[in-house]
Amino acid sequence: MYPIYHFATSLLLLLFLAEPGLGALVEEQPLVLKYHNGALLKGNITVNLIWYGHFTPIQRSIIVDFIHSLAPRRGPLPSASSWWKTTEKYKGGASNLVVGRQILHEAYSLGKSLGNRHLVALAGKVNALKAINVVLTASDVAVDGFCSRCGTHGSARDKKSAYVWVGNSVVQCPGQCAWPFHQPIYGPQTPPLVAPNGDVGVDGMIINLATLLAGTVTNPYNNGYFQGPATAPLEAVSACTGIFGTGAYPGYPGQVLVDKATGASYNAVGVNGRRFLLPAMWDPQTSACKPLV
């Protein structure tokens, strides 16, 4: 049902291989994500969650709260809602995400080593129009290509729904897929930030889920907004990899907010008192990566 079009990640390997001076030079160049005249996902979009493997109720609530936090809402800034509002600047208006069905696969029915075809099969468990089916794999589930990619998104052949996959990297590769909450494998070994929800794996998943949801609504069918080849595109957030606050450079996430009581780093507030660290998103009006702080 779902072909694999491409993957989008928040990998930091490429950033870490760059020298800070070179990063500064790159930042001075205008960043343009070309619009390829395809349809985008706009209007009300249902987000169905397929949990594969063991997630605690608290872990599930963190991710559900994150998606709820993207809805338009009044409240203190900077907020997850204001971060998502940048997607309205892409052609077609707002993309309103609403949590739909949640399916638990705690018995590892497909085993603990999955390929792309398994992800596609899991995503196809929910047949819904104008939906994004999100497959979330637990920390003890290996997925083909995991760690060289932290997640994937694609779409159904009929272009009526899309899917996302994100894995919990805390056991397998937190230095690649949960930075800046873990020491990186490459580059400057700056101290990791304290995860805002106290869970390095899930807080890392939030960063990658945010990256992929933004990529899905702005480039759902591989002919929306992106830079570079369609087989490995840089999208709304993946084009801004590693930027979380002002002054970011390769290996340094930038200046973010810190909770005085817990020491946790964040740049966005959400529902139920949640705090998140969200990556910068490309702003079509300014042609620049826009961090929240």
Tab-separated table of C-alpha atoms in Angstrom:
chain	number	residue	atom	x	y	z
A	1	MET	CA	0.000	0.000	0.000
A	2	TYR	CA	2.781	2.422	0.895
A	3	PRO	CA	5.851	2.697	-1.340
A	4	ILE	CA	8.997	4.083	0.251
A	5	TYR	CA	9.635	7.395	-1.457
A	6	HIS	CA	12.497	8.656	0.636
A	7	PHE	CA	13.638	9.056	4.183
A	8	ALA	CA	14.023	12.182	6.193
A	9	THR	CA	16.073	12.276	9.343
A	10	SER	CA	17.510	14.536	11.960
A	11	LEU	CA	20.924	12.914	11.674
A	12	LEU	CA	23.791	15.015	12.923
A	13	LEU	CA	26.601	13.112	11.224
A	14	LEU	CA	26.818	15.508	8.310
A	15	LEU	CA	26.832	18.479	10.626
A	16	PHE	CA	29.554	17.036	12.783
A	17	LEU	CA	31.751	16.342	9.795
A	18	ALA	CA	31.631	20.037	8.910
A	19	GLU	CA	33.989	22.546	10.470
A	20	PRO	CA	32.332	25.368	12.464
A	21	GLY	CA	33.863	27.904	10.104
A	22	LEU	CA	32.411	26.128	7.120
A	23	GLY	CA	29.031	25.988	8.856
A	24	ALA	CA	29.142	29.745	9.289
A	25	LEU	CA	29.816	30.188	5.598
A	26	VAL	CA	26.887	27.939	4.713
A	27	GLU	CA	24.576	29.893	7.001
A	28	GLU	CA	25.324	33.075	5.069
A	29	GLN	CA	23.980	31.579	1.852
A	30	PRO	CA	20.240	31.863	1.135
A	31	LEU	CA	18.436	28.594	1.697
A	32	VAL	CA	15.746	27.873	-0.862
A	33	LEU	CA	13.382	24.918	-0.757
A	34	LYS	CA	11.907	24.812	-4.236
A	35	TYR	CA	8.188	24.155	-4.603
A	36	HIS	CA	7.710	21.399	-7.194
A	37	ASN	CA	4.012	22.150	-7.813
A	38	GLY	CA	2.665	19.068	-6.075
A	39	ALA	CA	-0.189	18.750	-3.584
A	40	LEU	CA	0.464	19.375	0.109
A	41	LEU	CA	-1.408	18.002	3.122
A	42	LYS	CA	-3.623	20.856	4.274
A	43	GLY	CA	-6.806	21.224	6.311
A	44	ASN	CA	-7.741	18.750	9.052
A	45	ILE	CA	-5.440	15.719	9.131
A	46	THR	CA	-5.880	12.696	11.386
A	47	VAL	CA	-2.719	11.318	12.997
A	48	ASN	CA	-3.065	7.622	13.835
A	49	LEU	CA	-0.434	6.120	16.132
A	50	ILE	CA	0.783	2.531	15.756
A	51	TRP	CA	2.937	1.582	18.757
A	52	TYR	CA	5.178	-1.394	17.980
A	53	GLY	CA	6.824	-2.970	21.005
A	54	HIS	CA	6.736	-1.888	24.617
A	55	PHE	CA	6.128	1.748	25.490
A	56	THR	CA	5.140	2.795	28.992
A	57	PRO	CA	1.937	4.807	29.441
A	58	ILE	CA	4.094	7.817	30.341
A	59	GLN	CA	6.111	7.484	27.130
A	60	ARG	CA	2.939	7.279	25.072
A	61	SER	CA	1.471	10.306	26.838
A	62	ILE	CA	4.546	12.424	26.032
A	63	ILE	CA	4.163	11.797	22.313
A	64	VAL	CA	0.375	12.192	22.319
A	65	ASP	CA	0.720	15.454	24.234
A	66	PHE	CA	3.238	16.664	21.661
A	67	ILE	CA	0.803	16.147	18.786
A	68	HIS	CA	-2.000	17.789	20.771
A	69	SER	CA	0.366	20.708	21.421
A	70	LEU	CA	0.640	21.450	17.698
A	71	ALA	CA	-3.014	22.521	17.528
A	72	PRO	CA	-3.768	26.264	17.494
A	73	ARG	CA	-3.944	27.453	21.081
A	74	ARG	CA	-3.409	30.455	23.261
A	75	GLY	CA	-0.776	30.261	25.927
A	76	PRO	CA	2.765	31.153	26.879
A	77	LEU	CA	5.363	31.531	24.169
A	78	PRO	CA	7.456	30.037	22.695
A	79	SER	CA	5.012	27.203	22.084
A	80	ALA	CA	4.855	24.030	20.038
A	81	SER	CA	1.754	25.532	18.420
A	82	SER	CA	3.670	28.610	17.241
A	83	TRP	CA	6.401	26.328	15.869
A	84	TRP	CA	3.869	24.345	13.809
A	85	LYS	CA	2.189	27.541	12.622
A	86	THR	CA	5.170	28.088	10.288
A	87	THR	CA	3.748	25.302	8.089
A	88	GLU	CA	0.859	27.672	7.275
A	89	LYS	CA	3.324	29.811	5.308
A	90	TYR	CA	3.729	27.014	2.779
A	91	LYS	CA	1.161	27.067	-0.033
A	92	GLY	CA	-2.386	26.091	0.859
A	93	GLY	CA	-2.860	27.335	4.411
A	94	ALA	CA	-3.015	25.477	7.702
A	95	SER	CA	-2.359	21.796	8.398
A	96	ASN	CA	-4.366	20.928	11.519
A	97	LEU	CA	-3.283	17.657	13.149
A	98	VAL	CA	-5.773	15.698	15.248
A	99	VAL	CA	-4.917	12.495	17.113
A	100	GLY	CA	-7.016	9.621	15.814
A	101	ARG	CA	-6.696	5.901	16.528
A	102	GLN	CA	-3.970	4.317	18.633
A	103	ILE	CA	-3.026	0.687	18.029
A	104	LEU	CA	-0.741	-1.234	20.407
A	105	HIS	CA	1.451	-4.051	19.069
A	106	GLU	CA	3.103	-5.034	22.344
A	107	ALA	CA	3.524	-8.709	21.403
A	108	TYR	CA	6.097	-7.963	18.650
A	109	SER	CA	3.916	-9.808	16.132
A	110	LEU	CA	6.428	-9.197	13.320
A	111	GLY	CA	9.492	-9.904	15.447
A	112	LYS	CA	12.138	-7.523	16.715
A	113	SER	CA	13.941	-6.982	13.425
A	114	LEU	CA	11.901	-5.059	10.868
A	115	GLY	CA	12.432	-4.106	7.244
A	116	ASN	CA	10.733	-1.392	5.234
A	117	ARG	CA	8.015	-3.813	4.158
A	118	HIS	CA	7.127	-4.387	7.810
A	119	LEU	CA	6.848	-0.646	8.433
A	120	VAL	CA	4.589	-0.342	5.401
A	121	ALA	CA	2.442	-3.235	6.630
A	122	LEU	CA	2.092	-1.695	10.077
A	123	ALA	CA	1.190	1.683	8.608
A	124	GLY	CA	-1.428	-0.014	6.448
A	125	LYS	CA	-3.227	-1.345	9.532
A	126	VAL	CA	-5.230	1.882	9.562
A	127	ASN	CA	-7.081	2.686	6.362
A	128	ALA	CA	-8.175	6.299	6.579
A	129	LEU	CA	-8.478	9.189	4.177
A	130	LYS	CA	-6.414	12.342	4.729
A	131	ALA	CA	-4.416	10.762	7.492
A	132	ILE	CA	-0.837	10.309	8.608
A	133	ASN	CA	-0.223	6.862	10.079
A	134	VAL	CA	2.723	7.075	12.475
A	135	VAL	CA	4.612	3.864	13.283
A	136	LEU	CA	6.647	4.143	16.479
A	137	THR	CA	9.110	1.352	17.278
A	138	ALA	CA	10.353	0.604	20.783
A	139	SER	CA	13.983	0.751	21.891
A	140	ASP	CA	14.511	-3.016	21.514
A	141	VAL	CA	13.292	-3.113	17.897
A	142	ALA	CA	15.883	-3.062	15.128
A	143	VAL	CA	14.841	-1.528	11.799
A	144	ASP	CA	16.756	-1.717	8.526
A	145	GLY	CA	18.882	1.402	8.200
A	146	PHE	CA	18.143	2.594	11.726
A	147	CYS	CA	20.886	4.884	13.030
A	148	SER	CA	21.947	5.927	9.541
A	149	ARG	CA	18.394	7.260	9.480
A	150	CYS	CA	16.258	8.103	12.490
A	151	GLY	CA	12.918	7.915	10.709
A	152	THR	CA	11.115	7.801	7.383
A	153	HIS	CA	8.068	9.204	5.672
A	154	GLY	CA	6.227	8.220	2.523
A	155	SER	CA	2.722	8.000	1.087
A	156	ALA	CA	0.122	5.586	-0.212
A	157	ARG	CA	0.000	4.878	-3.922
A	158	ASP	CA	-3.413	6.520	-4.176
A	159	LYS	CA	-2.022	9.632	-2.459
A	160	LYS	CA	-4.884	9.693	0.020
A	161	SER	CA	-2.805	9.052	3.118
A	162	ALA	CA	0.777	9.196	4.305
A	163	TYR	CA	2.919	7.434	6.855
A	164	VAL	CA	5.807	8.191	9.197
A	165	TRP	CA	8.156	5.880	11.064
A	166	VAL	CA	10.273	6.931	14.055
A	167	GLY	CA	12.304	4.644	16.312
A	168	ASN	CA	13.396	4.953	19.930
A	169	SER	CA	17.188	5.150	19.669
A	170	VAL	CA	18.127	5.187	23.376
A	171	VAL	CA	19.673	1.684	23.274
A	172	GLN	CA	20.930	1.464	19.707
A	173	CYS	CA	22.238	4.903	18.714
A	174	PRO	CA	21.350	7.835	20.983
A	175	GLY	CA	24.445	9.717	19.830
A	176	GLN	CA	23.014	9.823	16.327
A	177	CYS	CA	19.257	10.029	16.837
A	178	ALA	CA	18.821	11.532	20.313
A	179	TRP	CA	21.376	14.357	20.175
A	180	PRO	CA	21.570	16.867	21.856
A	181	PHE	CA	20.342	14.764	24.797
A	182	HIS	CA	23.282	12.367	24.396
A	183	GLN	CA	26.958	12.706	23.557
A	184	PRO	CA	27.421	12.722	19.771
A	185	ILE	CA	29.450	10.031	18.040
A	186	TYR	CA	31.255	12.568	15.876
A	187	GLY	CA	32.423	16.128	16.288
A	188	PRO	CA	32.715	18.333	19.380
A	189	GLN	CA	31.973	16.439	22.575
A	190	THR	CA	29.938	19.126	24.294
A	191	PRO	CA	27.947	18.061	27.373
A	192	PRO	CA	24.496	16.696	26.466
A	193	LEU	CA	21.422	18.700	27.349
A	194	VAL	CA	18.971	17.428	29.947
A	195	ALA	CA	15.876	15.991	28.245
A	196	PRO	CA	12.768	18.097	29.046
A	197	ASN	CA	10.532	15.091	29.733
A	198	GLY	CA	13.198	13.060	31.492
A	199	ASP	CA	13.403	10.419	28.751
A	200	VAL	CA	16.357	10.661	26.345
A	201	GLY	CA	14.849	8.148	23.925
A	202	VAL	CA	11.356	9.656	23.755
A	203	ASP	CA	12.554	13.269	23.782
A	204	GLY	CA	14.808	12.303	20.880
A	205	MET	CA	11.799	10.732	19.152
A	206	ILE	CA	9.946	14.046	19.518
A	207	ILE	CA	12.710	15.833	17.570
A	208	ASN	CA	12.563	13.264	14.774
A	209	LEU	CA	8.764	13.062	14.769
A	210	ALA	CA	8.568	16.849	14.518
A	211	THR	CA	11.023	16.751	11.602
A	212	LEU	CA	9.041	14.097	9.762
A	213	LEU	CA	5.562	15.511	10.382
A	214	ALA	CA	6.688	18.855	8.960
A	215	GLY	CA	8.252	17.071	5.990
A	216	THR	CA	5.090	15.029	5.459
A	217	VAL	CA	2.660	17.950	5.269
A	218	THR	CA	4.966	20.090	3.081
A	219	ASN	CA	6.283	17.290	0.833
A	220	PRO	CA	3.852	14.370	1.153
A	221	TYR	CA	4.120	12.950	-2.360
A	222	ASN	CA	7.716	13.791	-3.247
A	223	ASN	CA	6.719	16.811	-5.326
A	224	GLY	CA	6.199	19.490	-2.693
A	225	TYR	CA	8.827	21.669	-1.019
A	226	PHE	CA	12.375	20.344	-0.908
A	227	GLN	CA	15.950	21.003	-1.938
A	228	GLY	CA	18.242	18.549	-3.682
A	229	PRO	CA	17.379	15.195	-5.292
A	230	ALA	CA	13.892	13.797	-4.780
A	231	THR	CA	15.432	10.523	-3.589
A	232	ALA	CA	17.179	12.263	-0.676
A	233	PRO	CA	15.494	15.627	-0.215
A	234	LEU	CA	16.167	18.308	2.339
A	235	GLU	CA	12.747	19.322	3.634
A	236	ALA	CA	11.121	21.885	5.921
A	237	VAL	CA	13.056	20.810	9.021
A	238	SER	CA	15.718	18.400	7.754
A	239	ALA	CA	17.184	21.346	5.821
A	240	CYS	CA	17.799	22.987	9.208
A	241	THR	CA	19.394	20.014	10.981
A	242	GLY	CA	21.006	20.676	14.332
A	243	ILE	CA	19.553	24.157	14.904
A	244	PHE	CA	17.509	24.535	18.086
A	245	GLY	CA	18.315	28.070	19.156
A	246	THR	CA	20.094	31.277	18.262
A	247	GLY	CA	23.806	30.941	17.579
A	248	ALA	CA	23.733	27.248	16.653
A	249	TYR	CA	26.681	25.779	14.776
A	250	PRO	CA	27.800	22.192	14.062
A	251	GLY	CA	27.913	20.380	17.376
A	252	TYR	CA	26.244	23.201	19.327
A	253	PRO	CA	22.422	23.334	19.359
A	254	GLY	CA	22.237	27.060	20.100
A	255	GLN	CA	20.904	29.037	23.033
A	256	VAL	CA	17.785	27.394	24.444
A	257	LEU	CA	15.710	27.823	27.585
A	258	VAL	CA	16.651	25.969	30.765
A	259	ASP	CA	14.340	25.021	33.595
A	260	LYS	CA	15.946	26.352	36.773
A	261	ALA	CA	14.532	23.571	38.916
A	262	THR	CA	15.391	20.543	36.778
A	263	GLY	CA	18.125	21.840	34.482
A	264	ALA	CA	16.158	20.520	31.494
A	265	SER	CA	16.579	22.288	28.150
A	266	TYR	CA	13.615	23.219	25.988
A	267	ASN	CA	12.399	25.818	23.507
A	268	ALA	CA	8.662	25.121	23.350
A	269	VAL	CA	5.822	24.664	25.820
A	270	GLY	CA	2.824	22.453	25.169
A	271	VAL	CA	-0.329	21.059	26.702
A	272	ASN	CA	-0.441	19.602	30.216
A	273	GLY	CA	2.643	21.547	31.212
A	274	ARG	CA	4.835	19.710	28.720
A	275	ARG	CA	8.071	21.156	27.403
A	276	PHE	CA	9.805	20.126	24.204
A	277	LEU	CA	12.988	20.837	22.286
A	278	LEU	CA	11.992	21.397	18.661
A	279	PRO	CA	14.296	21.878	15.672
A	280	ALA	CA	14.284	24.987	13.524
A	281	MET	CA	11.938	25.055	10.537
A	282	TRP	CA	12.526	26.715	7.175
A	283	ASP	CA	10.370	29.833	6.815
A	284	PRO	CA	9.234	30.397	3.205
A	285	GLN	CA	8.754	34.118	3.827
A	286	THR	CA	12.318	34.738	4.961
A	287	SER	CA	14.053	31.793	3.209
A	288	ALA	CA	15.842	31.034	6.472
A	289	CYS	CA	15.809	28.412	9.220
A	290	LYS	CA	13.707	29.812	12.040
A	291	PRO	CA	14.380	28.555	15.594
A	292	LEU	CA	11.809	29.308	18.282
A	293	VAL	CA	14.364	30.995	20.560
